Short mmCIF file of C-alpha atoms in Angstrom, two decimals:
data_model
loop_
_atom_site.label_atom_id
_atom_site.label_comp_id
_atom_site.label_asym_id
_atom_site.label_seq_id
_atom_site.Cartn_x
_atom_site.Cartn_y
_atom_site.Cartn_z
CA MET A 1 10.77 -26.13 -45.71
CA SER A 2 10.81 -22.24 -45.06
CA SER A 3 11.13 -20.69 -41.62
CA LEU A 4 9.20 -17.84 -40.57
CA PRO A 5 11.00 -14.63 -39.53
CA VAL A 6 11.29 -13.94 -35.97
CA ASN A 7 9.12 -10.95 -36.03
CA ALA A 8 6.23 -13.18 -37.41
CA ILE A 9 6.53 -15.54 -34.53
CA LYS A 10 6.52 -12.83 -31.85
CA GLN A 11 3.32 -11.54 -33.27
CA ALA A 12 1.55 -14.75 -33.54
CA VAL A 13 1.92 -15.50 -29.97
CA PRO A 14 -0.97 -13.50 -27.95
CA ARG A 15 0.30 -11.93 -24.72
CA VAL A 16 -1.33 -13.15 -21.47
CA VAL A 17 -2.42 -10.68 -19.19
CA ARG A 18 -2.21 -11.55 -15.58
CA ALA A 19 -4.30 -10.06 -12.70
CA ARG A 20 -1.97 -8.34 -10.14
CA LYS A 21 -2.65 -8.66 -6.51
CA ALA A 22 -3.70 -5.36 -5.07
CA VAL A 23 -0.90 -3.77 -3.11
CA LEU A 24 -3.37 -2.18 -0.44
CA THR A 25 -7.16 -1.85 -0.40
CA LEU A 26 -8.88 0.84 1.67
CA THR A 27 -12.09 0.28 3.71
CA PRO A 28 -14.88 2.80 3.53
CA ALA A 29 -14.08 4.23 6.90
CA ALA A 30 -10.11 4.58 5.98
CA VAL A 31 -11.33 6.35 2.71
CA THR A 32 -13.39 8.74 4.65
CA ARG A 33 -10.70 9.64 7.26
CA LEU A 34 -8.03 9.81 4.93
CA ARG A 35 -10.00 12.40 2.78
CA SER A 36 -10.37 14.47 5.79
CA LEU A 37 -6.94 14.33 6.63
CA THR A 38 -5.59 15.26 3.22
CA GLU A 39 -8.15 17.79 1.84
CA GLY A 40 -7.22 21.34 2.11
CA PRO A 41 -5.54 24.05 0.13
CA GLU A 42 -2.38 22.36 -0.47
CA PRO A 43 -2.96 18.56 -1.50
CA LYS A 44 -1.47 16.15 0.72
CA MET A 45 -0.98 12.37 0.50
CA VAL A 46 -0.23 9.70 2.98
CA ARG A 47 2.84 7.33 2.59
CA VAL A 48 2.65 3.91 4.14
CA GLY A 49 6.02 2.51 5.28
CA ILE A 50 7.61 -0.02 7.59
CA ARG A 51 10.27 0.88 10.24
CA THR A 52 12.16 -1.46 12.42
CA LYS A 53 10.48 -1.17 15.96
CA GLY A 54 8.61 -3.07 18.43
CA CYS A 55 8.61 -6.54 19.95
CA SER A 56 8.21 -8.32 16.95
CA GLY A 57 10.57 -6.28 14.71
CA GLN A 58 8.44 -4.10 12.37
CA GLN A 59 5.84 -1.36 12.63
CA TYR A 60 3.72 0.51 10.22
CA ASP A 61 4.80 4.30 9.65
CA LEU A 62 2.31 6.50 8.24
CA GLN A 63 3.50 9.99 7.02
CA TYR A 64 2.26 13.03 5.23
CA THR A 65 3.78 13.92 1.73
CA THR A 66 3.29 16.25 -1.00
CA LYS A 67 4.98 14.27 -3.78
CA LYS A 68 5.64 10.73 -4.79
CA GLU A 69 9.04 9.16 -4.58
CA LYS A 70 10.63 7.68 -7.70
CA PHE A 71 9.78 4.07 -6.78
CA ASP A 72 6.64 4.60 -4.56
CA GLU A 73 3.62 2.52 -5.51
CA GLU A 74 0.68 4.64 -5.90
CA VAL A 75 -2.99 3.29 -4.59
CA LYS A 76 -5.79 5.18 -5.84
CA GLN A 77 -9.23 4.25 -4.40
CA ASP A 78 -12.51 6.49 -4.21
CA GLY A 79 -10.73 9.71 -4.93
CA VAL A 80 -8.04 9.12 -2.09
CA THR A 81 -4.30 8.44 -3.22
CA VAL A 82 -2.06 6.64 -0.69
CA LEU A 83 1.61 5.82 -1.48
CA VAL A 84 3.46 2.68 -0.57
CA ASP A 85 7.21 3.07 0.06
CA ASN A 86 9.02 0.65 -2.16
CA LYS A 87 11.03 -0.73 1.03
CA ALA A 88 7.65 -1.79 2.67
CA LEU A 89 5.94 -3.09 -0.64
CA LEU A 90 6.65 -6.99 -0.05
CA SER A 91 5.61 -6.55 3.64
CA VAL A 92 2.45 -4.70 2.94
CA ILE A 93 1.13 -6.27 -0.49
CA GLY A 94 -2.47 -7.69 -0.12
CA SER A 95 -3.18 -5.87 2.97
CA GLU A 96 -6.39 -4.05 3.98
CA MET A 97 -6.22 -0.52 5.50
CA ASP A 98 -9.22 0.41 8.01
CA PHE A 99 -9.92 3.12 10.34
CA VAL A 100 -11.26 2.20 13.67
CA GLU A 101 -12.66 4.58 16.37
CA ASP A 102 -13.94 3.86 19.86
CA LYS A 103 -14.40 5.68 23.24
CA LEU A 104 -10.60 5.47 23.98
CA SER A 105 -8.83 5.65 20.69
CA ALA A 106 -9.02 6.15 16.94
CA GLN A 107 -6.35 4.46 14.66
CA PHE A 108 -5.71 3.03 11.27
CA THR A 109 -5.27 -0.64 11.51
CA PHE A 110 -3.97 -3.15 8.93
CA LYS A 111 -5.23 -6.75 8.10
CA ASN A 112 -2.11 -8.10 6.43
CA PRO A 113 -1.79 -11.58 5.04
CA ASN A 114 1.72 -11.59 5.12
CA VAL A 115 2.06 -11.68 8.96
CA LYS A 116 3.70 -14.49 10.46
CA GLU A 117 3.88 -13.25 14.07
CA SER A 118 2.72 -10.45 16.13
CA CYS A 119 3.20 -8.99 19.61
CA GLY A 120 0.47 -9.19 22.19
CA CYS A 121 -0.27 -5.34 21.99
CA GLY A 122 -0.75 -5.84 18.17
CA MET A 123 1.49 -2.72 17.61
CA SER A 124 4.32 -4.70 15.95
CA PHE A 125 4.72 -7.57 13.65
CA MET A 126 6.97 -9.89 11.71
CA THR A 127 6.64 -10.91 8.16
#
């Protein structure tokens, strides 16, 4: 019995492509607001991060930036680029970013399926 060379075996096995869970999705309201905040003569992006703060332990941290860091995850949707800090990736994965405006406030909100607990005011969370 003759055996196949290792290269022949590797070529015979098809690769399975698995769908990746979206790191972050943006609502149309968030896209519109982000576009108005980041357009201008010098292109800017928004980096989403997490910092230790608040009643439940973590808060979202949004910062302007002009460059992508080495391990940032890049989310491009409808012409807008949002960066997700690599340290926040596991806490943010699968979240939806929205922009909500009412008579008293205007803010970005997150619907995060990873949240296990949040404080009463909704400003901090725990994953």
